[in-house]
XYZ file of C-alpha atoms in Angstrom:
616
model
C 92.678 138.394 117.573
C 94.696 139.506 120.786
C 91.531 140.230 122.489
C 90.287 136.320 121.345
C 93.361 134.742 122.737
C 93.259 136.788 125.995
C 89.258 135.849 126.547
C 90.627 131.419 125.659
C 93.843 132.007 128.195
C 91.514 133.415 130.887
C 88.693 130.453 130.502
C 91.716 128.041 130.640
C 92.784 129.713 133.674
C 89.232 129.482 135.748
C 88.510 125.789 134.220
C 89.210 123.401 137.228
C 91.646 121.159 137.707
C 91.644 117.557 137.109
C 90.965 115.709 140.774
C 93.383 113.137 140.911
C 92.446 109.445 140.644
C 92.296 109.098 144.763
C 89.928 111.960 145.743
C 87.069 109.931 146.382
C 84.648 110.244 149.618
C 86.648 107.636 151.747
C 84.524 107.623 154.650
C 81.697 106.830 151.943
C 83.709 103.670 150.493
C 83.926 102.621 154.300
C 80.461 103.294 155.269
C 79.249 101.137 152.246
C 81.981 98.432 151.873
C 80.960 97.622 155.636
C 77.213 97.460 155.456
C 77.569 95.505 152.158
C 79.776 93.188 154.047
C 77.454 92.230 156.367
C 74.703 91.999 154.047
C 76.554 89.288 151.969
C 77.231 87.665 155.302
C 73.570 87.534 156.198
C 72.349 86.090 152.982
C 74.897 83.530 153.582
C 73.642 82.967 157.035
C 70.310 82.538 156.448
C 70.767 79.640 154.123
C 69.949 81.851 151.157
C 72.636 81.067 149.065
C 72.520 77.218 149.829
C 68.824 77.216 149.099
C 68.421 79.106 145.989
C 71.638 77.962 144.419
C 69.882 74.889 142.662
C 67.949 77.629 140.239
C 70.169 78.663 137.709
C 69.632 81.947 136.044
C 71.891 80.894 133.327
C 72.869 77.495 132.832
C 76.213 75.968 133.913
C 77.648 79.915 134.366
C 75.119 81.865 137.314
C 72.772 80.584 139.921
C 70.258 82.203 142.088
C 71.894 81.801 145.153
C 74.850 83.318 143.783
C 73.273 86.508 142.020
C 71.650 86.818 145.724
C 75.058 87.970 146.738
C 76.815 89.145 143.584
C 74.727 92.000 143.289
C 75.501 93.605 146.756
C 79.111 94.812 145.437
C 77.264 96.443 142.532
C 75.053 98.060 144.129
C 77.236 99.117 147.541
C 80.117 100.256 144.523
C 77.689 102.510 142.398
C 76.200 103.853 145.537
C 79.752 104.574 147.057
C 80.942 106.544 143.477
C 78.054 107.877 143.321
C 78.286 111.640 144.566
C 75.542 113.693 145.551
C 75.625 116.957 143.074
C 74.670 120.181 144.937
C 72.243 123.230 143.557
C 74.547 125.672 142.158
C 77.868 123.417 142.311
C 79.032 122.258 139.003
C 78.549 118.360 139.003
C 82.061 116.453 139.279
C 83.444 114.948 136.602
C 83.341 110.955 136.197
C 86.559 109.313 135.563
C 89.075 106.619 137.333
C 88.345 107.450 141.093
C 84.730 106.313 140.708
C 85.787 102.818 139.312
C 88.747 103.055 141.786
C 86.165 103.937 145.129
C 83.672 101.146 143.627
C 86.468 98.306 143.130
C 87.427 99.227 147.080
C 84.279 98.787 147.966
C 83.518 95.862 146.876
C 86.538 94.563 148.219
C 85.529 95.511 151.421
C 82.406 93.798 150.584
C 84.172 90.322 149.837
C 86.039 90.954 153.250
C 82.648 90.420 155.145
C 82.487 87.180 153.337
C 86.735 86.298 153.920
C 85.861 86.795 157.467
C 82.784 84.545 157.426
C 84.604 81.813 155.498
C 87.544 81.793 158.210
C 85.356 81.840 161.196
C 83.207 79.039 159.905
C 86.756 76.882 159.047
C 87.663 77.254 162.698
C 84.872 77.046 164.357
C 81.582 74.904 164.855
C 79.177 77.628 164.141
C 75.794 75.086 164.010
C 75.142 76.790 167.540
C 74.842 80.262 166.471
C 73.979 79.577 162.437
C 71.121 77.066 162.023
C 71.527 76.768 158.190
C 75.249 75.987 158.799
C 76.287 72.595 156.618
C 79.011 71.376 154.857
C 77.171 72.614 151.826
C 77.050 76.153 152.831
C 81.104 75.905 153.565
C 81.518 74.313 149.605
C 79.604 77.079 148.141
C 81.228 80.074 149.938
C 84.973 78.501 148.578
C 83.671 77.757 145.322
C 84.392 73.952 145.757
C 88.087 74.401 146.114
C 90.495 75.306 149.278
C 89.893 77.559 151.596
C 92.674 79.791 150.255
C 91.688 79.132 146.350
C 88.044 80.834 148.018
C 89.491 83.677 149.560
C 91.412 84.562 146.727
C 88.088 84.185 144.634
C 85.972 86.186 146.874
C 88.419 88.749 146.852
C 88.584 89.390 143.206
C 84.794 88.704 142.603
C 84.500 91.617 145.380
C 87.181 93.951 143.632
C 85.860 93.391 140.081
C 82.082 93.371 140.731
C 82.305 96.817 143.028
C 84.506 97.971 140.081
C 81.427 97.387 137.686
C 79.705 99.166 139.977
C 81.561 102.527 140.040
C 82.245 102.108 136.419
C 78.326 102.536 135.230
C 78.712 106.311 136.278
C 81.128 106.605 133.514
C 78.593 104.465 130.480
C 76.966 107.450 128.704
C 72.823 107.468 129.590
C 71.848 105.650 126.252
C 74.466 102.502 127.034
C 73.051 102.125 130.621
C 69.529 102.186 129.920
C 70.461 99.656 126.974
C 72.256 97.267 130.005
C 69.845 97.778 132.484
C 66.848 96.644 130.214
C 69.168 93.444 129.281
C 70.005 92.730 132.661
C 66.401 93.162 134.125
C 64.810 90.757 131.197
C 67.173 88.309 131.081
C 66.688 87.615 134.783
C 62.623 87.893 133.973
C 62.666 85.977 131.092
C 65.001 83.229 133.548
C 62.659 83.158 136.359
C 59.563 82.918 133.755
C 61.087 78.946 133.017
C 57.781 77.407 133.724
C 55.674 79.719 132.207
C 57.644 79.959 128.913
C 57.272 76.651 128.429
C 54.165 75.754 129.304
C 53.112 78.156 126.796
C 55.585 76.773 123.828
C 53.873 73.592 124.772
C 50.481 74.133 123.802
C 52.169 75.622 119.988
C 54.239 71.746 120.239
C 57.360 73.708 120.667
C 57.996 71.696 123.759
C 61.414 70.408 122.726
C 62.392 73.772 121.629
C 61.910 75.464 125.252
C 63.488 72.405 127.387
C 66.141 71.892 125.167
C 67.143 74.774 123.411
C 66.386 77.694 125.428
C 66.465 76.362 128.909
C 68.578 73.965 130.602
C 68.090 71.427 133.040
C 68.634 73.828 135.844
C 65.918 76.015 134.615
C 68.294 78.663 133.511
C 68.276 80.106 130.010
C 70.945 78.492 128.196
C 74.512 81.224 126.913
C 73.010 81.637 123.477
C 69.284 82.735 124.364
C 70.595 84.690 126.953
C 72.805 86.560 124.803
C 69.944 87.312 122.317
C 66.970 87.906 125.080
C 69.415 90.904 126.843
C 70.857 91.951 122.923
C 66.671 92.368 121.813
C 65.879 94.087 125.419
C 68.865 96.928 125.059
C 68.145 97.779 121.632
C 64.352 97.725 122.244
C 65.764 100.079 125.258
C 67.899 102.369 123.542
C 65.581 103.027 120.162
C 62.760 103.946 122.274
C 63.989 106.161 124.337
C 61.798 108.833 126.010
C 58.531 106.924 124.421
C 57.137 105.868 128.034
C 57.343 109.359 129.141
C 55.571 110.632 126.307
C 52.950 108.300 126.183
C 52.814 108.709 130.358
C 52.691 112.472 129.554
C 49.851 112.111 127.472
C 47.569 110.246 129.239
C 47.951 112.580 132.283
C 47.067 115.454 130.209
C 43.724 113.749 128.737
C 40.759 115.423 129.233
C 38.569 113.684 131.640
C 36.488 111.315 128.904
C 39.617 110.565 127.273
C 40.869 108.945 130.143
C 37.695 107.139 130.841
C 38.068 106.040 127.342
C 41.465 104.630 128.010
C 41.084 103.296 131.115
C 38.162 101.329 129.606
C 39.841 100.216 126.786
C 42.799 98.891 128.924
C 40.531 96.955 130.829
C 39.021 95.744 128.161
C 42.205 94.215 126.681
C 43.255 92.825 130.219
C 40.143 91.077 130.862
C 40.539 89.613 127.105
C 44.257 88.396 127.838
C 43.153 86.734 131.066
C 40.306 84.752 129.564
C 42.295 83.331 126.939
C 45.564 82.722 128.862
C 44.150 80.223 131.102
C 43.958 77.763 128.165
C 47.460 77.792 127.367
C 48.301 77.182 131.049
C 48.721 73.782 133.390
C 46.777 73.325 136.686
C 49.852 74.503 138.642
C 49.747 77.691 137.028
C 46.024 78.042 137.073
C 45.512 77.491 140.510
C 48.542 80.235 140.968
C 46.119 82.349 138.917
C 42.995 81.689 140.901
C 45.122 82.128 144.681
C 46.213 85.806 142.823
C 42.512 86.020 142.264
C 41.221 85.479 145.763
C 43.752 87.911 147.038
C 43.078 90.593 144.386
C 39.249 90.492 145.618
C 40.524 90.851 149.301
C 42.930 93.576 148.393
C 39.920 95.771 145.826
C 37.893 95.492 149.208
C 40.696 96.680 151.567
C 41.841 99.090 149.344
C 38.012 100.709 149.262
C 38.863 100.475 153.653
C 42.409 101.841 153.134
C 42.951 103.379 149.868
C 39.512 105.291 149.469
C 38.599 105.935 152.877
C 41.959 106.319 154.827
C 40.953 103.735 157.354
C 43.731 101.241 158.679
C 42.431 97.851 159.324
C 44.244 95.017 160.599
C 41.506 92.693 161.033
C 40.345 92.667 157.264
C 40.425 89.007 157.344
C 37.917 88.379 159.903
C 35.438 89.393 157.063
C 37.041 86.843 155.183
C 36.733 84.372 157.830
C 32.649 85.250 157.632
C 31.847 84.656 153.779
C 33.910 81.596 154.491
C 32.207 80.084 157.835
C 28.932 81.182 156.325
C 28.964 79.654 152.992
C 30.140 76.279 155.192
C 27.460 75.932 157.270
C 24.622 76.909 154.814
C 26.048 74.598 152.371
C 28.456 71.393 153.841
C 26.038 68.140 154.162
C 27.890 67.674 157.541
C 27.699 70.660 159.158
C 28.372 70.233 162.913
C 25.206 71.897 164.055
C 22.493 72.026 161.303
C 22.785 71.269 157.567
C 20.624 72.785 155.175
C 22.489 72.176 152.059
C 21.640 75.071 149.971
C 23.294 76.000 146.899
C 26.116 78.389 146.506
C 23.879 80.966 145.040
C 21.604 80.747 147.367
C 23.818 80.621 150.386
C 25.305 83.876 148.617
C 22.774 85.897 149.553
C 22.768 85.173 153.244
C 26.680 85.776 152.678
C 26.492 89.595 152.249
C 23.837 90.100 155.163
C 26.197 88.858 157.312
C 29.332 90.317 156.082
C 27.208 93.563 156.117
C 26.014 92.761 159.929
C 30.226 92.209 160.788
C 30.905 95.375 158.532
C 28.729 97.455 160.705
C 29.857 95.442 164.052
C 33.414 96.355 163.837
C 32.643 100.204 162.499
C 30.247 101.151 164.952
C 32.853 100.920 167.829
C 35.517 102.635 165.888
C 33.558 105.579 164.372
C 35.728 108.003 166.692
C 39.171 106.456 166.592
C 41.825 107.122 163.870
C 45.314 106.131 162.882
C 46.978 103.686 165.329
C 44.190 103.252 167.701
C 41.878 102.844 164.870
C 44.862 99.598 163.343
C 44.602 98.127 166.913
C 41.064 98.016 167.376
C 40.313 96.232 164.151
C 43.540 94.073 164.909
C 41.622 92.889 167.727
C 38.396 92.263 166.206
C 40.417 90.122 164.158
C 41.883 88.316 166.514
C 38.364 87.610 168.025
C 36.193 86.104 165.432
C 39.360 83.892 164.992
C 39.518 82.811 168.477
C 35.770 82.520 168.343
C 35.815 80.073 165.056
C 38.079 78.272 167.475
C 36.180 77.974 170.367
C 34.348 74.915 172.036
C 31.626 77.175 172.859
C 30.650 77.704 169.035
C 32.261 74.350 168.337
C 29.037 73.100 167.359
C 28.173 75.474 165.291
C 30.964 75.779 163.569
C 33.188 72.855 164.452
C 35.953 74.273 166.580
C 39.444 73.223 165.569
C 38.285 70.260 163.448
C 36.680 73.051 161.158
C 33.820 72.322 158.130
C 34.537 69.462 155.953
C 32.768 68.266 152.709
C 31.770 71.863 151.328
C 30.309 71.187 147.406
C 31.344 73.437 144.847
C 30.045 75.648 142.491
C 26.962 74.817 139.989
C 27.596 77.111 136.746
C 25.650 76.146 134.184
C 24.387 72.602 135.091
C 28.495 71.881 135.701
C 29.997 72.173 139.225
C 33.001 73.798 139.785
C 35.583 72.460 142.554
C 39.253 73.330 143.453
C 40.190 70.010 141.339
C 39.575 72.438 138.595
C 41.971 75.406 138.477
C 41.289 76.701 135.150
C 37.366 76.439 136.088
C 37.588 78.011 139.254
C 39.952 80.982 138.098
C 37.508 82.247 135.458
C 34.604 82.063 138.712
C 37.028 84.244 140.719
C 37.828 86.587 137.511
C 34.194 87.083 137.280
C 33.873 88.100 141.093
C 37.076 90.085 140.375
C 35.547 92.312 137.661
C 32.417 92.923 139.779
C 34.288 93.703 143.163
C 36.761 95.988 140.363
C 33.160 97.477 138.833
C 31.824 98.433 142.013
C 35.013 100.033 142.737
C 35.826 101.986 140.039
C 31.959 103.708 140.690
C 32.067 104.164 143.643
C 35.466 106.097 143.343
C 34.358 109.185 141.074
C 30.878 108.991 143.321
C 29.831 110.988 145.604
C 30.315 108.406 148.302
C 33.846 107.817 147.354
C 35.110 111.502 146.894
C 34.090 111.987 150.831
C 36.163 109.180 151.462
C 39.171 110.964 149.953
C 38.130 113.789 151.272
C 37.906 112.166 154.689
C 41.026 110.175 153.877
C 42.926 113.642 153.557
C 41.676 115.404 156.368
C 38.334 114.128 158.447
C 38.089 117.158 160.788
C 37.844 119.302 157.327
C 35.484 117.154 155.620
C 33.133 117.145 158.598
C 32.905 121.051 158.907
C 32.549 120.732 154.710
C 29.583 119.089 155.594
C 30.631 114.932 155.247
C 28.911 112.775 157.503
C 31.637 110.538 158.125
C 29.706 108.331 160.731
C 27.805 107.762 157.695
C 30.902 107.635 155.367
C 33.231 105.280 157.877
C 30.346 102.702 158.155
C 29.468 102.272 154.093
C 33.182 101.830 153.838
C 33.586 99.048 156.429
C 30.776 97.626 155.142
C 32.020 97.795 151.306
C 35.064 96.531 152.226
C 33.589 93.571 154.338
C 31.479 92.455 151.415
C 34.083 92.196 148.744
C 36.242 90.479 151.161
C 33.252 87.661 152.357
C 33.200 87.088 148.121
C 36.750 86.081 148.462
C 35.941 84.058 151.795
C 33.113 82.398 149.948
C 34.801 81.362 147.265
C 37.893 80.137 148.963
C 35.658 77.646 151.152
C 34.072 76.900 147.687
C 37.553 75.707 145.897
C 39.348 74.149 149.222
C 35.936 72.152 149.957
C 36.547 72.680 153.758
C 37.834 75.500 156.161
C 39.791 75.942 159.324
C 40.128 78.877 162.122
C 44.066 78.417 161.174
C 43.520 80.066 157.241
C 42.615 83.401 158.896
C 45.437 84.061 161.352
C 46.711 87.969 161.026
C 48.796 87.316 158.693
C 46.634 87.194 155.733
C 45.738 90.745 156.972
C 49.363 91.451 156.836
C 49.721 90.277 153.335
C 46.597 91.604 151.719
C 47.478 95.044 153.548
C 51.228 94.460 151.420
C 49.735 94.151 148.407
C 47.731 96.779 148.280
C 50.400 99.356 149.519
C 53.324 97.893 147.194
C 50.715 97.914 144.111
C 49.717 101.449 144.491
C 47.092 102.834 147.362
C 43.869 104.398 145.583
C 44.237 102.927 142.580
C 42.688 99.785 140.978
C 45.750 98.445 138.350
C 48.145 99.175 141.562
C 46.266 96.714 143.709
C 45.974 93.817 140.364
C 49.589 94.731 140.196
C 50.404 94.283 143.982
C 48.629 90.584 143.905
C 50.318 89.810 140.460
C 53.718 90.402 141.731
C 53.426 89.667 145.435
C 51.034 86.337 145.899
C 51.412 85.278 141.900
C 55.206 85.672 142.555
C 56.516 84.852 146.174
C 52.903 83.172 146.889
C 50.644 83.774 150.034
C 50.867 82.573 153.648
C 50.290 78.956 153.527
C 50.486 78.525 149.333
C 53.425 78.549 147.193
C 54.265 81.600 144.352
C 55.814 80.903 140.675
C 59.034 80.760 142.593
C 59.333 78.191 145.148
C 62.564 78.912 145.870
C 61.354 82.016 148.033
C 59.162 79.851 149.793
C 61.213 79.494 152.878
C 62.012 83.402 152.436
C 59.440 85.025 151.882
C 57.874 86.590 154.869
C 61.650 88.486 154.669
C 61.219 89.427 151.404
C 57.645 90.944 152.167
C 59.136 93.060 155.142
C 62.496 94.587 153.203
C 60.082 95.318 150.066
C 57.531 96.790 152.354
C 60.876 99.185 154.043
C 61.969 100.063 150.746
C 58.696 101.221 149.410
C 57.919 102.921 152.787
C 61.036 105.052 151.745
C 60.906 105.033 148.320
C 58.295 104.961 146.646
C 55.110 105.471 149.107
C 52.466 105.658 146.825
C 53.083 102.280 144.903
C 54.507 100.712 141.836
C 51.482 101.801 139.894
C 49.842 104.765 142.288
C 47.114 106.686 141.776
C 47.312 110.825 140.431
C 45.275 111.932 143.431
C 47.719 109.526 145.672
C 50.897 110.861 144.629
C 49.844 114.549 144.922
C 49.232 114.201 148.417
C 51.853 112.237 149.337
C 54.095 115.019 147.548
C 52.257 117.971 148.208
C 55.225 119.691 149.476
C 57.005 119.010 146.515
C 54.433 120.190 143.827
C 53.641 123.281 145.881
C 57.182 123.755 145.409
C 57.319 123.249 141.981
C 54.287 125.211 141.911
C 56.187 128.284 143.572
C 59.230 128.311 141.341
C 57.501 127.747 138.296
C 55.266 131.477 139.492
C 58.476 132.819 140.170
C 60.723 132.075 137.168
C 57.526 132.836 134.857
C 57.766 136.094 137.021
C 60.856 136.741 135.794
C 60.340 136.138 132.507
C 57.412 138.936 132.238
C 59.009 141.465 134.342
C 62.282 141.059 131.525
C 59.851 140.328 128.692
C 58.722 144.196 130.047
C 62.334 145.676 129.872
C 63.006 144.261 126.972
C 59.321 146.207 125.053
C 60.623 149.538 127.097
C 64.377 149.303 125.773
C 62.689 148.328 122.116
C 60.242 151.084 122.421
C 63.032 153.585 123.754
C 65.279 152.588 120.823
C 62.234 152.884 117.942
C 61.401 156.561 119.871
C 64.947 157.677 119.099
């Protein structure tokens, strides 16, 4: 018993003490309070708070505009109490000084904002701040005096970054539980106009404009409260379930996966035939625009994804299914007009996309990386210019473009952009082709020398890849898909201009495809779904309209943070990730040899101590 309380008094002894409530990183708390400071400042500046204030999230208590800056103490607070644990260092134990290092953080945060308030009551800042108005200056002191504001901001700061530091203490269950509530409520918000559009076609019309949203568009207290209470429990009961079901499928044998992935496609193709017909023409045409972008991105992501190739000027291929398809088939064509059908044009359509395909891949067989992005950024920049020119003017009508281009005949009916559910189920057919051809030509033998070339060229040429061979077929893969797109687009607008195919499309078609997931097919349907269907594309508006003005700086932080984050994509590809973290699994590789290693060589000491103990 003596020997008991002697082994309890010395495990008391070694147990550390208790840090006291103040030992906290400070220079961390600075670091962060300061940066989010100045990020609340610049979504102030930029009239982001002014402009996406009128969308309430939830009625008559949180707007948009708001949340935009009421999330930076959160964040800046949990990252600030949040404490890197070292291998072989017991992890610190949570407690007051994390809420107490969050709370001063985000009171540094709200300082940013105090500051911002002041300067703007003393001094005209319309010079320096173009979204500066009388507006702005309400919002920022929550409609009362300046000093009322201050006072506001400066709780709001304290209590928000206090929230922040505070989630390190919820036990894992409880925080999964709140971030699932959190993360639909705000979906299930921003959804307004799709929620009830749906209800509407079940005559539960009154029900979603009355009831569950308010006039604002934000879900009314009540639904809110039961929307976040159904997504936590949801949450917390099924707990480890994506993992094991992601597990799973990674494990599959080869013709199990094929199974799957047929099967899912299958049931997505189903969901997006039938969904159209409980949608309006706003959200059709949305559809259709994610369409035309998802047959861009399947082509550059055969250029990109497959073959490792960067290409800037992907939508000068565009440009060519689009020009083409005019002139073959506008009744005023500025040169010659023969009028053929769209199906017949079609044809012609690929020859020439082919003919650009092997145009802009014969000069670049030998280049790579950068040179290789500013090469085809040129090309781009060329057939644009070109489109624009008074030389070809006549041939393709200069600035004043091709007018009057006829749709579509399908089936004795034509289809025309004053259409949208008619012309999304034409693009969703090109969409499955482009997404067939694709997903053949990746397991091929074409397509596994463009990974191979994509990891390593000078390796897969001594293996024996012609990649002359290799680097055209993808160009000229890539151009096709993209002159379907091009083709279709002058089909539904009825007339085209040299100003739709500026770089940026490029730019944004080149987004989508790395936020969705390089390599892989869902990635790049996930990219356009959440990117174009979402914020919307260069010239046409998204589900939110609010992020109209913004989002060209929306596209560029996203693209940072994945850049950092998560390089391979919200939905990436097996082969993908591996290289991208080749480092890491080799790693893993290593210690998993050496701990099973271990394990055998004491597995061995343990038979020759059993074996020495049976001999005597």
């Amino acid at each position: 018993m003596s020997e008991r309380r002697a082994e309890i008094a010395e495990a008391v002894e070694e147990r550390p003490a208790a840090r006291p409530a103040t030992d906290f990183d400070r220079r961390r708390v600075v670091r962060y309070g300061l940066i989010g400071g100045l990020a609340m400042v610049f979504v102030a500046a930029i009239g982001m708070l002014e402009v996406f204030d009128s969308r309430h999230l939830i009625e008559g208590l949180l707007s948009l505009g708001y949340l935009a800056m009421a999330w930076l103490p959160v964040a800046f607070g949990y990252l600030a109490a949040k404490e890197p644990v070292l291998e072989g260092v017991t992890a610190p134990v949570k407690g007051a000084r994390d809420v107490i290092a969050g709370a001063l953080t985000g009171l540094l945060n709200a300082g940013g904002v105090i500051l911002f308030v002041l300067w703007l009551d003393n001094f005209d800042g319309r010079d320096i701040i173009p979204n500066f108005s009388p507006r702005l200056e309400e919002l920022l002191s929550f409609g009362e005096s300046l000093g009322t504001g201050i006072l506001y901001w400066a709780a709001l700061g304290t209590v928000l970054g206090a929230i922040g530091g505070a989630i390190h203490l919820l036990p894992p269950a409880l925080r999964r539980g709140l971030s699932a509530a959190v993360q639909w409520v705000f979906l299930v918000s921003l959804m307004q106009i799709v929620v009830v559009q749906i209800l509407s076609e079940f005559g539960q019309e009154d029900f979603a404009e009355d009831t569950l949203y308010g006039s604002n568009g934000g879900l009314e207290v009540v639904p809110a409260l039961v929307v976040g209470l159904v997504a936590g429990v949801l949450a917390v009961r099924l707990k480890g379930q994506g993992t094991v079901l992601r597990a799973r499928l990674a494990t599959a044998d080869q013709r199990t996966r094929i199974r799957n992935s047929i099967i899912a496609a299958v049931v997505v193709l189903v969901v997006f035939i039938i969904l159209p017909n409980f949608l309006g023409s706003l959200l059709n045409e949305l559809l259709a625009n994610v369409g035309l972008f998802l047959l861009m991105g399947l082509g550059l992501n055969i250029v990109i994804g497959f073959a490792g190739l960067l290409d800037l000027g992907y939508v000068a291929f565009f440009a060519v299914g689009a020009y083409t398809t005019a002139v073959l088939t506008s009744p005023i064509s500025p040169k010659w007009s023969p009028e053929l059908s769209f199906w017949v044009a079609m044809p012609v359509v690929i020859v020439m996309a082919i003919i650009a395909g092997i145009l802009v891949g014969t000069p670049v067989i030998r280049m790579r990386g950068d040179y290789l992005a500013i090469v085809t950024l040129g090309f781009g920049e060329i057939v644009r210019i070109l489109f624009l020119s008074d030389w070809l003017a006549p041939t393709f009508g200069g600035a004043q473009g091709i007018r009057q281009i006829p749709g579509v005949e399908v089936l004795g009916t034509e289809v025309q952009g004053t259409d949208p559910k008619a012309i999304f189920y034409l693009v969703l057919v090109f969409v499955v082709l482009a997404a067939f051809v694709s997903w053949r030509l990746q397991d091929s033998r074409v397509g596994r020398a463009w990974m191979a070339m994509r990891e390593d060229e000078q390796v897969a040429e001594v293996m024996g890849i012609n990649t002359v061979t290799a680097k055209l077929l993808a160009f000229v893969t890539g151009a096709v898909l993209a002159s379907f797109g091009g083709a279709l687009f002058a089909a539904k607008v009825g007339s085209v201009f040299p100003n739709s195919f500026e770089l940026l499309v490029s730019i944004i078609v080149l987004v989508v495809v790395i936020v969705g997931g390089m390599g892989n097919i869902p990635g790049v349907a996930i990219g356009a779904l959440v990117l174009i269907g979402v914020l919307g594309g260069p010239t046409t508006p998204g589900l939110l309209r609010e992020f109209q003005e913004f989002k060209l700086l929306i596209y560029g932080a996203l693209l940072i943070y994945m850049m950092l984050q998560r390089p391979e994509g919200l939905l990436p590809s097996v082969r993908r990730s591996r290289e991208l973290h080749q480092e890491e699994f080799l790693q893993d590789a290593w210690f998993d040899k050496a701990a099973r290693e271990e394990a055998e060589r004491e597995a061995a000491r343990q038979d020759a101590v059993d074996a020495a103990e049976a001999g005597i």
